[in-house]
Coordinates of N, CA and C in Angstrom, one line a residue:
X1257 N 3.3 -40.1 -8.9 CA 4.4 -39.2 -7.7 C 4.6 -37.8 -8.8
X1258 N 4.0 -36.8 -8.0 CA 3.7 -35.5 -8.8 C 4.9 -34.4 -8.1
X1259 N 5.8 -34.3 -9.3 CA 6.7 -32.7 -8.5 C 6.2 -31.2 -8.3
X1260 N 4.3 -31.6 -8.0 CA 4.0 -29.8 -7.6 C 2.8 -30.5 -6.9
X1261 N 2.4 -29.0 -6.3 CA 2.0 -29.3 -4.5 C 1.2 -28.4 -5.5
X1262 N -0.7 -29.6 -5.2 CA -2.2 -28.6 -5.6 C -2.4 -28.5 -4.5
X1263 N -3.2 -27.6 -4.6 CA -5.1 -27.4 -4.0 C -5.7 -26.7 -4.0
X1264 N -6.8 -26.2 -3.9 CA -8.4 -25.8 -4.6 C -8.8 -24.6 -3.4
X1265 N -8.4 -23.6 -3.1 CA -8.4 -22.4 -2.1 C -9.0 -23.0 -1.0
X1266 N -10.7 -23.3 -1.7 CA -12.0 -23.6 -0.7 C -11.9 -24.5 0.4
X1267 N -10.9 -25.1 0.0 CA -10.4 -26.7 0.9 C -9.6 -26.7 1.3
X1268 N -8.2 -25.4 1.3 CA -7.6 -25.3 2.9 C -6.4 -25.4 1.4
X1269 N -5.4 -25.2 2.1 CA -4.1 -25.0 1.2 C -2.9 -26.2 1.8
X1270 N -3.6 -26.5 3.1 CA -2.6 -27.6 3.6 C -0.9 -27.8 4.0
X1271 N -0.2 -26.6 3.9 CA 0.6 -26.1 4.3 C 1.0 -25.6 5.4
X1272 N 1.8 -25.5 6.2 CA 1.9 -24.5 6.9 C 1.3 -22.9 7.9
X1273 N 1.3 -22.3 6.2 CA 0.9 -21.2 6.4 C 0.5 -21.0 4.5
X1274 N -0.2 -19.7 4.4 CA -1.4 -19.4 3.0 C 0.1 -19.2 2.1
X1275 N 0.5 -19.8 0.9 CA 1.2 -19.6 0.6 C 0.8 -18.3 -0.8
X1276 N -0.8 -17.6 -1.0 CA -0.8 -16.9 -1.7 C 0.2 -16.2 -1.5
X1277 N 0.0 -15.6 -0.8 CA 0.4 -13.5 -0.7 C 2.2 -13.6 -0.3
X1278 N 2.8 -14.9 -0.4 CA 4.5 -14.7 -0.7 C 4.6 -15.0 -2.0
X1279 N 3.3 -15.9 -2.9 CA 3.6 -16.1 -3.9 C 3.6 -14.8 -5.5
X1280 N 2.6 -14.7 -4.7 CA 2.1 -12.6 -5.0 C 3.2 -11.7 -4.2
X1281 N 4.3 -11.2 -4.7 CA 5.2 -10.5 -3.4 C 6.3 -10.9 -4.4
X1282 N 7.4 -10.2 -3.7 CA 6.6 -8.7 -3.2 C 6.2 -8.1 -3.9
X1283 N 5.0 -7.6 -2.3 CA 4.2 -6.2 -2.9 C 4.6 -5.4 -2.2
X1284 N 4.2 -4.0 -2.7 CA 4.0 -2.9 -2.1 C 3.4 -2.8 -1.3
X1285 N 4.1 -2.1 0.0 CA 3.0 -1.4 1.1 C 1.8 -0.2 1.0
X1286 N 0.4 -0.4 1.1 CA -0.3 0.5 0.8 C -0.2 1.0 2.5
X1287 N 0.5 2.0 2.9 CA 0.3 2.9 4.1 C -0.3 3.8 3.5
X1288 N -1.3 3.7 4.8 CA -2.1 5.2 4.4 C -2.6 5.5 5.8
X1289 N -2.4 7.4 5.5 CA -3.3 8.2 6.2 C -4.4 8.7 5.8
X1290 N -5.6 9.2 7.0 CA -7.0 9.9 7.3 C -7.0 10.2 8.1
X1291 N -7.6 11.4 7.8 CA -8.3 11.8 9.1 C -10.1 11.9 8.9
X1292 N -9.9 11.1 10.2 CA -11.9 10.8 10.5 C -12.7 12.7 10.6
X1293 N -13.9 12.6 10.6 CA -14.1 13.6 10.4 C -14.5 14.1 12.0
X1294 N -14.3 13.8 13.0 CA -14.0 14.5 13.9 C -12.5 14.4 14.0
X1295 N -11.7 14.7 13.5 CA -10.5 14.8 13.3 C -9.5 14.0 13.7
X1296 N -9.8 13.0 14.6 CA -9.0 11.8 14.5 C -8.1 11.4 13.7
X1297 N -5.8 11.8 13.4 CA -6.0 10.9 12.6 C -6.1 9.5 12.7
X1298 N -5.7 8.8 11.7 CA -5.5 7.3 11.5 C -4.2 6.9 10.5
X1299 N -3.0 5.8 10.8 CA -1.7 5.6 9.6 C -2.3 3.9 9.9
X1300 N -2.1 3.5 9.0 CA -2.2 1.8 8.8 C -1.7 1.6 6.9
X1301 N -1.0 0.5 7.4 CA 0.3 -0.5 6.4 C -0.9 -1.5 5.9
X1302 N -1.2 -1.1 4.4 CA -2.4 -2.5 4.1 C -1.0 -3.3 2.8
X1303 N -1.3 -5.1 2.9 CA -0.2 -5.4 2.3 C -1.2 -5.7 0.9
X1304 N -1.8 -5.1 0.8 CA -2.7 -5.7 -0.8 C -3.1 -3.8 -1.3
X1305 N -2.0 -3.5 -2.6 CA -2.0 -2.4 -2.5 C -1.7 -2.2 -4.1
X1306 N -1.3 -1.2 -4.9 CA -1.0 -1.0 -6.4 C -0.9 0.1 -7.2
X1307 N -0.1 0.1 -8.2 CA -1.0 1.1 -8.9 C -2.0 1.3 -9.6
X1308 N -2.8 1.4 -10.7 CA -3.4 0.6 -11.7 C -4.4 1.8 -12.9
X1309 N -3.7 3.0 -13.0 CA -3.9 3.5 -14.2 C -2.6 4.8 -14.6
X1310 N -2.4 5.1 -15.1 CA -2.4 6.2 -15.4 C -2.1 7.5 -15.6
X1311 N -3.3 8.0 -16.2 CA -3.9 8.9 -16.7 C -5.5 9.0 -17.0
X1312 N -6.3 9.0 -15.4 CA -5.7 10.1 -14.3 C -4.6 8.5 -13.3
X1313 N -3.9 9.2 -12.6 CA -2.8 8.5 -11.9 C -4.2 8.0 -10.3
X1314 N -4.3 6.4 -10.8 CA -5.1 6.1 -9.8 C -4.6 4.9 -8.7
X1315 N -4.4 4.5 -7.7 CA -3.8 4.0 -7.1 C -5.2 3.1 -6.0
X1316 N -4.9 2.1 -5.3 CA -5.6 1.3 -5.0 C -5.9 1.0 -4.1
X1317 N -6.3 -0.2 -2.3 CA -5.4 -0.8 -1.8 C -6.9 -1.7 -0.8
X1318 N -6.6 -3.0 -0.3 CA -8.2 -3.3 -0.3 C -7.8 -3.7 1.1
X1319 N -9.2 -2.7 2.1 CA -9.7 -3.5 3.2 C -10.2 -4.2 3.7
X1320 N -9.9 -5.2 4.6 CA -10.0 -6.9 4.7 C -10.9 -6.5 6.2
X1321 N -11.9 -6.3 5.7 CA -13.0 -5.7 7.4 C -13.3 -4.8 6.8
X1322 N -14.2 -3.9 7.8 CA -13.8 -2.2 7.8 C -13.6 -1.5 8.8
X1323 N -12.3 -1.4 8.6 CA -11.2 -0.8 9.3 C -10.8 0.7 9.5
X1324 N -10.8 1.3 10.3 CA -10.8 3.0 10.6 C -10.2 3.7 8.9
X1325 N -9.6 2.8 8.7 CA -8.7 3.9 6.8 C -9.7 4.1 6.3
X1326 N -10.5 2.9 5.8 CA -12.7 2.9 5.0 C -13.4 3.6 5.3
X1327 N -13.9 3.4 6.8 CA -14.3 4.3 7.3 C -13.9 5.6 7.0
X1328 N -13.1 6.6 7.4 CA -11.9 7.8 7.0 C -12.9 8.4 5.8
X1329 N -12.1 6.9 5.1 CA -11.7 7.4 3.6 C -14.2 7.8 3.2
X1330 N -14.5 6.3 3.3 CA -15.7 6.8 3.4 C -17.1 8.7 3.6
X1331 N -16.4 8.3 4.9 CA -16.4 9.7 5.5 C -16.2 11.2 4.8
X1332 N -15.2 11.5 4.0 CA -14.0 12.3 4.1 C -14.3 12.4 2.5
X1333 N -14.0 11.4 2.0 CA -13.2 11.0 0.4 C -11.9 11.7 -0.1
X1334 N -11.0 11.0 1.7 CA -9.2 11.7 0.8 C -8.6 10.6 1.8
X1335 N -7.5 10.2 0.9 CA -6.4 9.4 1.9 C -5.5 9.6 1.2
X1336 N -4.0 9.5 2.2 CA -2.8 9.9 1.7 C -1.7 8.6 1.3
X1337 N -1.0 8.5 0.5 CA -1.0 7.2 0.5 C 1.0 7.7 0.8
X1338 N 1.9 7.2 1.9 CA 3.1 7.5 2.1 C 4.2 6.1 1.4
X1339 N 5.0 6.5 0.7 CA 6.4 5.6 0.7 C 7.2 5.0 2.2
X1340 N 6.6 3.8 2.7 CA 7.8 2.6 3.2 C 8.8 2.6 3.2
X1341 N 10.0 3.5 3.6 CA 11.9 2.7 3.9 C 12.2 1.7 4.7
X1342 N 12.7 1.6 4.7 CA 13.3 0.8 5.9 C 13.7 1.2 6.3
X1343 N 14.4 2.5 6.8 CA 14.4 3.1 7.8 C 12.9 3.8 8.9
X1344 N 12.2 3.7 8.1 CA 10.9 4.1 9.1 C 10.1 2.2 9.0
X1345 N 10.4 0.7 8.7 CA 10.1 0.0 8.7 C 9.4 -0.5 10.7
X1346 N 10.2 0.0 11.2 CA 9.4 -0.8 12.8 C 8.6 1.0 12.4
X1347 N 8.5 2.2 12.1 CA 7.2 3.0 12.4 C 6.4 2.7 11.9
X1348 N 6.5 2.1 10.7 CA 5.4 1.5 9.8 C 5.4 0.3 10.4
X1349 N 5.6 -0.5 11.2 CA 5.3 -1.6 11.3 C 4.3 -2.0 13.3
X1350 N 4.6 -0.6 13.8 CA 4.1 -0.3 14.6 C 3.0 0.7 14.3
X1351 N 2.9 1.2 14.1 CA 1.3 2.1 13.2 C 0.0 0.2 13.1
X1352 N 0.6 -0.4 12.1 CA -0.2 -1.4 12.8 C -0.9 -2.0 13.5
X1353 N -0.2 -1.8 14.2 CA -1.4 -2.3 16.0 C -2.6 -1.9 15.9
X1354 N -3.5 -2.6 16.5 CA -5.0 -3.0 15.9 C -5.8 -1.8 17.0
X1355 N -5.3 -1.1 17.1 CA -5.7 0.2 17.7 C -6.8 0.9 18.2
X1356 N -8.0 0.7 18.8 CA -9.7 1.6 18.7 C -9.3 3.3 17.9
X1357 N -10.6 3.2 17.5 CA -10.7 4.6 16.8 C -10.0 5.7 17.7
X1358 N -10.4 6.0 18.6 CA -10.0 7.3 19.1 C -8.6 7.2 18.9
X1359 N -7.6 6.3 18.7 CA -6.1 6.7 19.4 C -5.0 6.8 17.8
X1360 N -4.4 8.0 18.1 CA -3.4 8.5 16.5 C -2.5 7.4 16.4
X1361 N -2.2 6.9 15.5 CA -1.7 6.2 14.8 C 0.0 6.9 15.0
X1362 N 0.1 8.3 14.2 CA 1.3 8.9 14.0 C 2.0 9.4 15.3
X1363 N 1.1 9.6 16.0 CA 2.1 9.8 17.9 C 1.8 7.6 18.1
X1364 N 2.0 6.6 18.3 CA 1.6 5.6 18.5 C 3.2 4.9 18.5
X1365 N 3.7 5.8 16.9 CA 4.6 5.2 16.1 C 6.2 5.9 16.1
X1366 N 5.1 7.3 16.6 CA 6.6 8.4 16.8 C 6.5 9.3 15.4
X1367 N 5.6 9.4 14.6 CA 6.0 10.3 13.3 C 5.5 11.4 13.2
X1368 N 5.7 12.0 12.3 CA 4.3 13.7 12.3 C 4.2 14.4 11.5
X1369 N 3.0 14.2 11.4 CA 2.0 14.4 10.2 C 2.3 15.2 9.8
X1370 N 2.4 15.4 8.7 CA 2.4 16.6 7.3 C 1.6 17.1 7.3
X1371 N 1.3 18.8 6.8 CA 0.4 19.6 6.2 C 0.6 18.6 4.6
X1372 N -0.9 18.4 3.9 CA -1.3 18.5 2.1 C -1.8 19.7 2.1
X1373 N -0.5 19.6 0.7 CA -1.2 21.0 0.0 C -3.1 20.7 -0.4
X1374 N -3.5 19.6 -0.5 CA -4.5 19.3 -2.0 C -5.7 19.8 -0.6
X1375 N -5.3 18.1 -0.3 CA -6.2 17.2 0.7 C -6.2 17.5 1.9
X1376 N -7.7 17.0 3.2 CA -7.7 17.4 4.5 C -6.8 16.6 5.2
X1377 N -6.2 15.1 4.5 CA -5.7 13.9 5.5 C -4.0 14.3 5.4
X1378 N -3.0 13.9 6.0 CA -1.9 14.6 6.4 C -1.1 13.5 6.1
X1379 N 0.2 13.9 5.9 CA 1.6 12.8 5.5 C 2.7 12.7 6.5
X1380 N 3.0 11.1 5.4 CA 4.2 11.4 7.0 C 5.0 12.3 7.1
X1381 N 5.4 13.0 7.3 CA 6.4 13.7 7.5 C 8.1 13.3 7.1
X1382 N 7.7 12.0 7.6 CA 9.0 11.5 7.8 C 9.3 10.9 6.4
X1383 N 7.9 10.3 5.0 CA 8.8 9.8 4.6 C 8.9 10.2 3.3
X1384 N 10.0 9.7 2.1 CA 10.3 10.7 1.2 C 9.7 11.2 -0.3
X1385 N 8.6 9.8 -0.1 CA 7.5 10.0 -1.0 C 6.1 10.1 -0.4
X1386 N 5.4 10.9 -0.9 CA 3.4 11.2 -0.4 C 2.9 11.4 -1.8
X1387 N 1.3 10.2 -1.7 CA 0.1 10.9 -2.5 C -0.6 10.9 -2.1
X1388 N -1.4 12.3 -2.3 CA -2.9 13.1 -1.9 C -3.7 12.7 -2.9
X1389 N -4.8 12.0 -2.1 CA -5.4 11.2 -3.2 C -7.2 11.4 -2.6
X1390 N -8.3 11.5 -3.6 CA -9.0 11.8 -3.8 C -9.9 10.3 -4.2
X1391 N -11.0 9.6 -3.4 CA -11.2 8.5 -3.4 C -12.3 8.8 -4.9
X1392 N -11.9 7.7 -5.3 CA -13.0 8.3 -7.1 C -14.1 6.1 -6.9
X1393 N -13.8 5.1 -5.9 CA -14.5 4.1 -5.9 C -14.4 3.3 -4.3
X1394 N -15.1 3.0 -4.4 CA -14.5 2.0 -3.0 C -16.3 0.7 -3.6
X1395 N -15.2 -0.4 -3.7 CA -15.8 -1.9 -4.1 C -15.9 -2.9 -3.6
X1396 N -17.4 -3.4 -3.1 CA -16.7 -4.0 -1.9 C -16.7 -5.7 -3.2
X1397 N -15.4 -6.6 -2.4 CA -14.8 -7.6 -3.4 C -16.4 -8.8 -2.9
X1398 N -15.8 -9.6 -4.1 CA -16.9 -10.6 -4.6 C -16.2 -12.0 -5.0
X1399 N -17.3 -13.3 -4.3 CA -16.6 -14.4 -4.8 C -16.9 -14.8 -6.0
X1400 N -16.2 -15.5 -6.4 CA -16.5 -16.1 -8.5 C -18.3 -16.7 -8.4
X1401 N -19.0 -17.3 -7.0 CA -19.9 -17.5 -7.3 C -21.2 -15.7 -6.7
X1402 N -20.6 -15.0 -6.4 CA -20.8 -13.8 -6.4 C -21.5 -12.9 -4.7
X1403 N -20.9 -13.8 -4.2 CA -20.8 -13.4 -2.3 C -20.4 -12.1 -2.0
X1404 N -20.6 -11.4 -1.6 CA -20.4 -10.8 -1.2 C -19.0 -11.1 -0.1
X1405 N -17.5 -10.2 0.1 CA -16.6 -10.9 0.7 C -16.7 -9.7 2.0
X1406 N -15.7 -9.9 2.9 CA -15.4 -9.1 4.2 C -13.8 -8.0 3.3
X1407 N -13.9 -7.4 2.5 CA -13.4 -6.8 2.0 C -13.3 -5.6 0.2
X1408 N -13.3 -4.5 1.1 CA -13.2 -3.4 0.5 C -12.4 -2.9 -0.3
X1409 N -11.7 -2.7 -1.9 CA -10.8 -2.6 -2.4 C -11.5 -0.6 -3.1
X1410 N -10.7 -0.1 -2.4 CA -10.3 1.7 -2.2 C -9.4 2.1 -3.2
X1411 N -10.4 2.7 -4.2 CA -9.4 3.6 -5.3 C -9.4 4.7 -5.0
X1412 N -8.5 5.5 -5.8 CA -8.4 7.2 -5.3 C -7.7 7.3 -6.2
X1413 N -7.6 8.9 -6.7 CA -7.0 9.5 -8.0 C -6.1 10.5 -7.0
X1414 N -3.9 10.4 -7.8 CA -3.8 10.6 -7.3 C -4.2 12.5 -7.7
X1415 N -3.8 13.3 -6.7 CA -3.5 14.8 -6.9 C -3.1 15.8 -6.7
X1416 N -2.3 15.1 -5.8 CA -0.6 15.8 -5.0 C 0.1 14.9 -4.9
X1417 N 1.9 14.9 -5.7 CA 2.8 14.2 -5.5 C 3.7 14.6 -4.5
X1418 N 4.0 14.7 -4.0 CA 5.4 15.2 -2.6 C 7.2 13.7 -3.1
X1419 N 7.9 14.4 -3.4 CA 8.3 13.4 -3.7 C 10.0 14.4 -3.4
X1420 N 11.3 14.1 -2.5 CA 12.1 14.5 -1.7 C 13.0 14.6 -2.4
X1421 N 13.4 15.1 -2.6 CA 14.8 16.2 -4.1 C 15.8 15.4 -3.7
X1422 N 16.2 14.1 -2.5 CA 17.4 13.1 -2.4 C 16.7 12.4 -2.6
X1423 N 15.5 11.9 -3.4 CA 14.9 10.8 -4.1 C 15.3 11.4 -6.4
X1424 N 15.5 12.7 -6.3 CA 16.1 12.4 -8.0 C 16.7 12.6 -8.2
X1425 N 17.6 12.2 -9.4 CA 18.9 11.9 -9.4 C 18.6 12.0 -11.0
X1426 N 19.1 13.6 -11.7 CA 19.0 14.2 -12.9 C 17.4 14.4 -13.0
X1427 N 16.6 14.7 -12.2 CA 15.2 14.5 -12.8 C 14.6 13.7 -12.3
X1428 N 15.4 11.7 -12.5 CA 14.7 10.9 -12.3 C 14.1 9.9 -11.4
X1429 N 13.6 10.1 -10.4 CA 13.4 9.3 -9.8 C 13.6 8.1 -9.2
X1430 N 14.7 8.3 -8.0 CA 15.8 6.4 -8.2 C 15.1 5.4 -7.2
X1431 N 14.4 4.4 -8.3 CA 13.7 3.6 -7.6 C 14.5 2.6 -6.5
X1432 N 15.7 2.8 -7.1 CA 16.9 1.6 -6.8 C 17.5 2.5 -5.4
X1433 N 17.2 3.5 -4.7 CA 18.3 3.9 -4.5 C 16.9 4.0 -3.5
X1434 N 16.0 3.7 -3.1 CA 14.8 4.2 -2.2 C 14.8 4.0 -1.0
X1435 N 15.1 2.7 -0.6 CA 15.3 1.5 0.4 C 13.8 2.0 0.6
X1436 N 13.0 1.4 -0.4 CA 11.5 0.8 -0.4 C 11.4 -0.7 0.6
X1437 N 10.6 -1.1 1.5 CA 10.8 -1.8 1.9 C 9.3 -2.6 0.9
X1438 N 9.0 -3.9 1.0 CA 8.2 -4.6 0.4 C 7.6 -5.7 1.4
X1439 N 6.6 -5.6 1.1 CA 6.0 -7.3 2.1 C 5.9 -8.4 0.9
X1440 N 7.1 -9.4 1.4 CA 7.0 -10.7 1.4 C 6.8 -11.9 1.3
X1441 N 4.9 -11.9 2.5 CA 4.6 -12.8 2.7 C 4.9 -13.6 4.2
X1442 N 4.2 -14.7 4.4 CA 4.0 -15.4 5.4 C 4.1 -14.4 7.2
X1443 N 4.7 -14.9 7.6 CA 4.1 -14.2 9.1 C 4.7 -13.0 9.0
X1444 N 6.2 -12.5 8.6 CA 7.2 -11.2 9.2 C 8.2 -11.1 7.7
X1445 N 7.9 -12.1 6.8 CA 9.2 -11.2 6.0 C 8.4 -10.4 5.5
X1446 N 9.4 -9.4 4.6 CA 9.5 -7.7 4.4 C 11.3 -8.3 3.5
X1447 N 10.7 -7.6 1.9 CA 12.0 -7.6 1.1 C 12.3 -5.3 0.9
X1448 N 13.9 -5.5 0.8 CA 14.4 -4.0 0.6 C 14.5 -3.6 -0.4
X1449 N 14.5 -2.9 -1.0 CA 14.8 -2.6 -2.4 C 16.5 -2.0 -2.6
X1450 N 17.5 -2.8 -3.3 CA 18.9 -2.3 -2.9 C 19.2 -2.4 -4.8
X1451 N 20.4 -1.5 -5.0 CA 20.5 -0.8 -6.4 C 21.4 -2.4 -6.7
X1452 N 21.8 -2.8 -5.4 CA 22.5 -4.2 -6.6 C 21.1 -5.2 -6.9
X1453 N 20.0 -4.9 -6.6 CA 19.0 -6.3 -7.8 C 18.5 -5.4 -9.0
X1454 N 19.1 -4.4 -9.3 CA 17.9 -3.8 -10.7 C 19.0 -4.0 -11.4
X1455 N 18.5 -4.2 -12.7 CA 18.7 -5.0 -13.7 C 17.4 -4.0 -14.9
X1456 N 17.9 -3.9 -16.5 CA 17.0 -2.8 -17.1 C 16.6 -4.3 -18.3
X1457 N 15.8 -3.6 -18.9 CA 15.8 -4.4 -20.1 C 14.6 -3.5 -21.2
X1458 N 14.6 -3.1 -22.4 CA 14.2 -2.4 -23.0 C 13.4 -3.5 -23.9
X1459 N 11.6 -1.7 -24.0 CA 10.7 -3.4 -24.5 C 11.1 -4.1 -25.7
X1460 N 10.7 -5.0 -26.1 CA 11.5 -5.1 -27.6 C 10.4 -4.6 -28.8
X1461 N 11.2 -4.3 -30.0 CA 10.2 -3.8 -31.2 C 9.3 -5.1 -31.5
X1462 N 8.2 -4.7 -32.2 CA 7.9 -5.8 -32.7 C 7.6 -5.2 -34.6
X1463 N 7.9 -5.5 -35.4 CA 8.4 -7.2 -35.6 C 10.2 -7.2 -35.6

């Protein structure tokens, strides 16, 4: 008898819910705003999102299926990432609705499109942090066997950063006080960053 549950993903996980995105988590949320070529605004959260480089600053998210965000970024080359926080959780969730392309999710979620400085896509005005981005790469993901998946990794260079003054403490970004929410996996799990979760470790010197 073993104390480990083992499975091969290609054969199914044998559990009530796929544990992969619960194990790799909680994960930051890619709350992406875009503008279609015809001017319609789009806003959607993506569960697979992260930062990938310092200089230049590169961030990216994966679109499972050819969703409006992906099509808009292909057409315009621009998008904005917006920080999802606990006060904005319900609005973020509302923007997740599978609405048709002609629907403006800013209106659907009761949010304000804020003017960006550099790109044409709007920010979420209510969000304390937004990154204006220009597309660098769109990569269709493949399996180990080289088979194309129905998922596209969208990478963009951050060309403009908006930070609410309330998020800066003596000039340092206050992650612990940001009320950032994270996707935890499962059917509906989220987590909130709170000051009591903070601990610090300095990088060790070697030797």
